[in-house]
Amino acid sequence: MLKGVDPLLSGELLKILDDMGHGDQLALVDRNFPAHSSGRPVVRLGEVSIIRAARAILSVFPLDSFQSHPLERMEVEDDPHRTTDVQDELLALASSQEGRPLEYGVIPRLDFYERVRGTYAVVHTLDPVPYGCFVMHKGVVFD
């Protein structure tokens, strides 16, 4: 047991997050995403929401401050301006955790599948929310 670490962050997930370097990308996906077919290491979190998973990850994972869009989301129904409630909530959470306003990068739905093949790992939840798929770019810890 570790003190002060979110219990959702298993040893396996903590090791992956720690092993990642600046600029590496992590995919956080919903239950409908074909995580294993991506060919990347997959950490299954089970029946937790995307927001709960993001809160735990962002408690230890710095987003890249050198990029204009260190957080990307899957495009909703071929409309880059449309968002879901969960996408809006995750952006607000990430901005709060980072202490700076963030804007999403938007990845077209079909391109998202290919993009995940280039990530370091995939964190898979069983959240049923549609378009609950994100890519986070790891940043640098300055302090």
PDB file of C-alpha atoms in Angstrom:
ATOM      1  CA  MET A   1       0.000   0.000   0.000  1.00  0.00           C
ATOM      2  CA  LEU A   2       1.124   3.514  -0.755  1.00  0.00           C
ATOM      3  CA  LYS A   3       0.030   6.614   1.051  1.00  0.00           C
ATOM      4  CA  GLY A   4      -1.274   9.556  -0.961  1.00  0.00           C
ATOM      5  CA  VAL A   5      -1.586   7.635  -4.244  1.00  0.00           C
ATOM      6  CA  ASP A   6      -5.021   7.141  -5.766  1.00  0.00           C
ATOM      7  CA  PRO A   7      -5.914   3.445  -5.242  1.00  0.00           C
ATOM      8  CA  LEU A   8      -7.092   3.219  -8.873  1.00  0.00           C
ATOM      9  CA  LEU A   9      -3.444   3.532  -9.913  1.00  0.00           C
ATOM     10  CA  SER A  10      -2.240  -0.053  -9.793  1.00  0.00           C
ATOM     11  CA  GLY A  11       1.445  -0.924  -9.708  1.00  0.00           C
ATOM     12  CA  GLU A  12       1.226  -1.875 -13.379  1.00  0.00           C
ATOM     13  CA  LEU A  13      -0.284   1.476 -14.358  1.00  0.00           C
ATOM     14  CA  LEU A  14       2.088   3.474 -12.145  1.00  0.00           C
ATOM     15  CA  LYS A  15       5.058   1.727 -13.738  1.00  0.00           C
ATOM     16  CA  ILE A  16       3.811   2.572 -17.231  1.00  0.00           C
ATOM     17  CA  LEU A  17       3.181   6.209 -16.302  1.00  0.00           C
ATOM     18  CA  ASP A  18       6.606   6.442 -14.665  1.00  0.00           C
ATOM     19  CA  ASP A  19       8.415   4.762 -17.573  1.00  0.00           C
ATOM     20  CA  MET A  20       6.898   7.166 -20.096  1.00  0.00           C
ATOM     21  CA  GLY A  21       9.079  10.075 -21.126  1.00  0.00           C
ATOM     22  CA  HIS A  22       8.372  13.607 -22.256  1.00  0.00           C
ATOM     23  CA  GLY A  23       6.230  13.552 -25.376  1.00  0.00           C
ATOM     24  CA  ASP A  24       5.070   9.951 -25.003  1.00  0.00           C
ATOM     25  CA  GLN A  25       1.338   9.503 -25.454  1.00  0.00           C
ATOM     26  CA  LEU A  26      -1.212   7.615 -23.377  1.00  0.00           C
ATOM     27  CA  ALA A  27      -4.644   6.610 -24.672  1.00  0.00           C
ATOM     28  CA  LEU A  28      -7.598   6.602 -22.263  1.00  0.00           C
ATOM     29  CA  VAL A  29     -10.575   4.827 -23.827  1.00  0.00           C
ATOM     30  CA  ASP A  30     -14.133   3.665 -23.205  1.00  0.00           C
ATOM     31  CA  ARG A  31     -15.532   0.146 -23.305  1.00  0.00           C
ATOM     32  CA  ASN A  32     -16.289   0.217 -27.026  1.00  0.00           C
ATOM     33  CA  PHE A  33     -12.733   0.944 -28.093  1.00  0.00           C
ATOM     34  CA  PRO A  34     -10.878  -2.127 -29.482  1.00  0.00           C
ATOM     35  CA  ALA A  35      -7.952  -1.685 -27.074  1.00  0.00           C
ATOM     36  CA  HIS A  36      -6.212  -5.014 -27.655  1.00  0.00           C
ATOM     37  CA  SER A  37      -6.248  -4.718 -31.430  1.00  0.00           C
ATOM     38  CA  SER A  38      -4.135  -1.557 -31.093  1.00  0.00           C
ATOM     39  CA  GLY A  39      -1.074  -3.714 -30.407  1.00  0.00           C
ATOM     40  CA  ARG A  40      -0.130  -1.520 -27.424  1.00  0.00           C
ATOM     41  CA  PRO A  41       0.105  -2.599 -23.770  1.00  0.00           C
ATOM     42  CA  VAL A  42      -3.376  -2.401 -22.225  1.00  0.00           C
ATOM     43  CA  VAL A  43      -4.228  -1.692 -18.597  1.00  0.00           C
ATOM     44  CA  ARG A  44      -7.826  -2.571 -17.783  1.00  0.00           C
ATOM     45  CA  LEU A  45      -9.440  -0.468 -15.060  1.00  0.00           C
ATOM     46  CA  GLY A  46     -12.821  -2.170 -15.150  1.00  0.00           C
ATOM     47  CA  GLU A  47     -16.063  -0.452 -14.308  1.00  0.00           C
ATOM     48  CA  VAL A  48     -14.837   3.049 -13.607  1.00  0.00           C
ATOM     49  CA  SER A  49     -15.844   6.164 -15.468  1.00  0.00           C
ATOM     50  CA  ILE A  50     -13.544   7.949 -17.865  1.00  0.00           C
ATOM     51  CA  ILE A  51     -13.611  10.937 -15.505  1.00  0.00           C
ATOM     52  CA  ARG A  52     -12.633   8.833 -12.486  1.00  0.00           C
ATOM     53  CA  ALA A  53      -9.781   7.269 -14.461  1.00  0.00           C
ATOM     54  CA  ALA A  54      -8.618  10.652 -15.769  1.00  0.00           C
ATOM     55  CA  ARG A  55      -8.682  12.153 -12.264  1.00  0.00           C
ATOM     56  CA  ALA A  56      -6.419   9.370 -10.987  1.00  0.00           C
ATOM     57  CA  ILE A  57      -4.033   9.536 -13.954  1.00  0.00           C
ATOM     58  CA  LEU A  58      -3.797  13.330 -13.958  1.00  0.00           C
ATOM     59  CA  SER A  59      -2.958  13.297 -10.245  1.00  0.00           C
ATOM     60  CA  VAL A  60       0.509  11.987 -11.209  1.00  0.00           C
ATOM     61  CA  PHE A  61       0.763  12.612 -14.964  1.00  0.00           C
ATOM     62  CA  PRO A  62       1.871  16.054 -16.167  1.00  0.00           C
ATOM     63  CA  LEU A  63       0.496  17.177 -19.506  1.00  0.00           C
ATOM     64  CA  ASP A  64       2.976  18.583 -21.990  1.00  0.00           C
ATOM     65  CA  SER A  65       3.324  22.347 -21.568  1.00  0.00           C
ATOM     66  CA  PHE A  66       5.300  22.700 -24.806  1.00  0.00           C
ATOM     67  CA  GLN A  67       2.365  21.654 -27.005  1.00  0.00           C
ATOM     68  CA  SER A  68      -0.731  23.663 -27.789  1.00  0.00           C
ATOM     69  CA  HIS A  69      -2.933  20.543 -27.492  1.00  0.00           C
ATOM     70  CA  PRO A  70      -1.483  18.086 -24.945  1.00  0.00           C
ATOM     71  CA  LEU A  71      -4.933  16.558 -24.612  1.00  0.00           C
ATOM     72  CA  GLU A  72      -6.787  15.219 -27.636  1.00  0.00           C
ATOM     73  CA  ARG A  73     -10.240  13.733 -28.039  1.00  0.00           C
ATOM     74  CA  MET A  74     -12.071  11.626 -30.569  1.00  0.00           C
ATOM     75  CA  GLU A  75     -14.202  13.687 -32.933  1.00  0.00           C
ATOM     76  CA  VAL A  76     -17.965  13.409 -32.370  1.00  0.00           C
ATOM     77  CA  GLU A  77     -20.040  12.406 -35.421  1.00  0.00           C
ATOM     78  CA  ASP A  78     -17.711  14.015 -37.984  1.00  0.00           C
ATOM     79  CA  ASP A  79     -18.144  17.452 -36.380  1.00  0.00           C
ATOM     80  CA  PRO A  80     -14.891  18.821 -34.877  1.00  0.00           C
ATOM     81  CA  HIS A  81     -16.802  21.488 -32.921  1.00  0.00           C
ATOM     82  CA  ARG A  82     -19.278  19.140 -31.244  1.00  0.00           C
ATOM     83  CA  THR A  83     -18.398  17.734 -27.816  1.00  0.00           C
ATOM     84  CA  THR A  84     -20.035  15.437 -25.308  1.00  0.00           C
ATOM     85  CA  ASP A  85     -20.653  16.205 -21.646  1.00  0.00           C
ATOM     86  CA  VAL A  86     -17.855  13.813 -20.669  1.00  0.00           C
ATOM     87  CA  GLN A  87     -15.422  15.481 -23.067  1.00  0.00           C
ATOM     88  CA  ASP A  88     -16.315  18.876 -21.588  1.00  0.00           C
ATOM     89  CA  GLU A  89     -15.919  17.559 -18.044  1.00  0.00           C
ATOM     90  CA  LEU A  90     -12.553  15.957 -18.765  1.00  0.00           C
ATOM     91  CA  LEU A  91     -11.229  19.175 -20.314  1.00  0.00           C
ATOM     92  CA  ALA A  92     -12.321  21.145 -17.233  1.00  0.00           C
ATOM     93  CA  LEU A  93     -10.696  18.552 -14.962  1.00  0.00           C
ATOM     94  CA  ALA A  94      -7.420  18.607 -16.916  1.00  0.00           C
ATOM     95  CA  SER A  95      -7.339  22.417 -16.979  1.00  0.00           C
ATOM     96  CA  SER A  96      -7.900  22.492 -13.226  1.00  0.00           C
ATOM     97  CA  GLN A  97      -5.222  19.862 -12.547  1.00  0.00           C
ATOM     98  CA  GLU A  98      -2.743  21.680 -14.784  1.00  0.00           C
ATOM     99  CA  GLY A  99      -3.589  25.136 -13.442  1.00  0.00           C
ATOM    100  CA  ARG A 100      -3.911  26.531 -16.960  1.00  0.00           C
ATOM    101  CA  PRO A 101      -6.595  26.699 -19.641  1.00  0.00           C
ATOM    102  CA  LEU A 102      -6.407  23.858 -22.148  1.00  0.00           C
ATOM    103  CA  GLU A 103      -8.004  23.269 -25.517  1.00  0.00           C
ATOM    104  CA  TYR A 104      -8.518  19.908 -27.145  1.00  0.00           C
ATOM    105  CA  GLY A 105      -6.824  18.676 -30.230  1.00  0.00           C
ATOM    106  CA  VAL A 106      -9.466  16.826 -32.255  1.00  0.00           C
ATOM    107  CA  ILE A 107      -8.788  13.517 -33.959  1.00  0.00           C
ATOM    108  CA  PRO A 108     -11.321  12.236 -36.529  1.00  0.00           C
ATOM    109  CA  ARG A 109     -12.926   9.007 -35.287  1.00  0.00           C
ATOM    110  CA  LEU A 110     -11.410   6.662 -37.865  1.00  0.00           C
ATOM    111  CA  ASP A 111      -7.972   8.290 -37.543  1.00  0.00           C
ATOM    112  CA  PHE A 112      -8.132   7.839 -33.775  1.00  0.00           C
ATOM    113  CA  TYR A 113      -7.840   4.050 -34.126  1.00  0.00           C
ATOM    114  CA  GLU A 114      -4.638   4.388 -36.128  1.00  0.00           C
ATOM    115  CA  ARG A 115      -3.298   7.060 -33.796  1.00  0.00           C
ATOM    116  CA  VAL A 116      -3.590   4.795 -30.756  1.00  0.00           C
ATOM    117  CA  ARG A 117      -1.245   2.314 -32.429  1.00  0.00           C
ATOM    118  CA  GLY A 118       1.485   4.913 -31.856  1.00  0.00           C
ATOM    119  CA  THR A 119       0.795   5.497 -28.161  1.00  0.00           C
ATOM    120  CA  TYR A 120       2.906   4.121 -25.333  1.00  0.00           C
ATOM    121  CA  ALA A 121      -0.034   2.286 -23.742  1.00  0.00           C
ATOM    122  CA  VAL A 122      -3.823   2.151 -23.558  1.00  0.00           C
ATOM    123  CA  VAL A 123      -5.869   2.560 -20.382  1.00  0.00           C
ATOM    124  CA  HIS A 124      -9.185   0.813 -20.981  1.00  0.00           C
ATOM    125  CA  THR A 125     -12.308   1.457 -18.913  1.00  0.00           C
ATOM    126  CA  LEU A 126     -15.734  -0.119 -19.147  1.00  0.00           C
ATOM    127  CA  ASP A 127     -17.396   3.293 -19.244  1.00  0.00           C
ATOM    128  CA  PRO A 128     -20.346   3.079 -21.686  1.00  0.00           C
ATOM    129  CA  VAL A 129     -20.164   6.759 -22.664  1.00  0.00           C
ATOM    130  CA  PRO A 130     -19.911   7.350 -26.419  1.00  0.00           C
ATOM    131  CA  TYR A 131     -16.789   9.074 -27.775  1.00  0.00           C
ATOM    132  CA  GLY A 132     -14.982   8.561 -24.464  1.00  0.00           C
ATOM    133  CA  CYS A 133     -11.577   8.257 -26.111  1.00  0.00           C
ATOM    134  CA  PHE A 134      -8.626  10.542 -25.417  1.00  0.00           C
ATOM    135  CA  VAL A 135      -4.881  10.863 -25.982  1.00  0.00           C
ATOM    136  CA  MET A 136      -2.730  12.535 -23.323  1.00  0.00           C
ATOM    137  CA  HIS A 137       0.795  13.802 -24.086  1.00  0.00           C
ATOM    138  CA  LYS A 138       3.186  13.461 -21.168  1.00  0.00           C
ATOM    139  CA  GLY A 139       4.983  16.572 -20.086  1.00  0.00           C
ATOM    140  CA  VAL A 140       7.897  17.473 -17.854  1.00  0.00           C
ATOM    141  CA  VAL A 141       7.940  17.778 -14.073  1.00  0.00           C
ATOM    142  CA  PHE A 142       9.662  21.064 -13.287  1.00  0.00           C
ATOM    143  CA  ASP A 143       9.694  21.003  -9.462  1.00  0.00           C
TER     144      ASP A 143
END
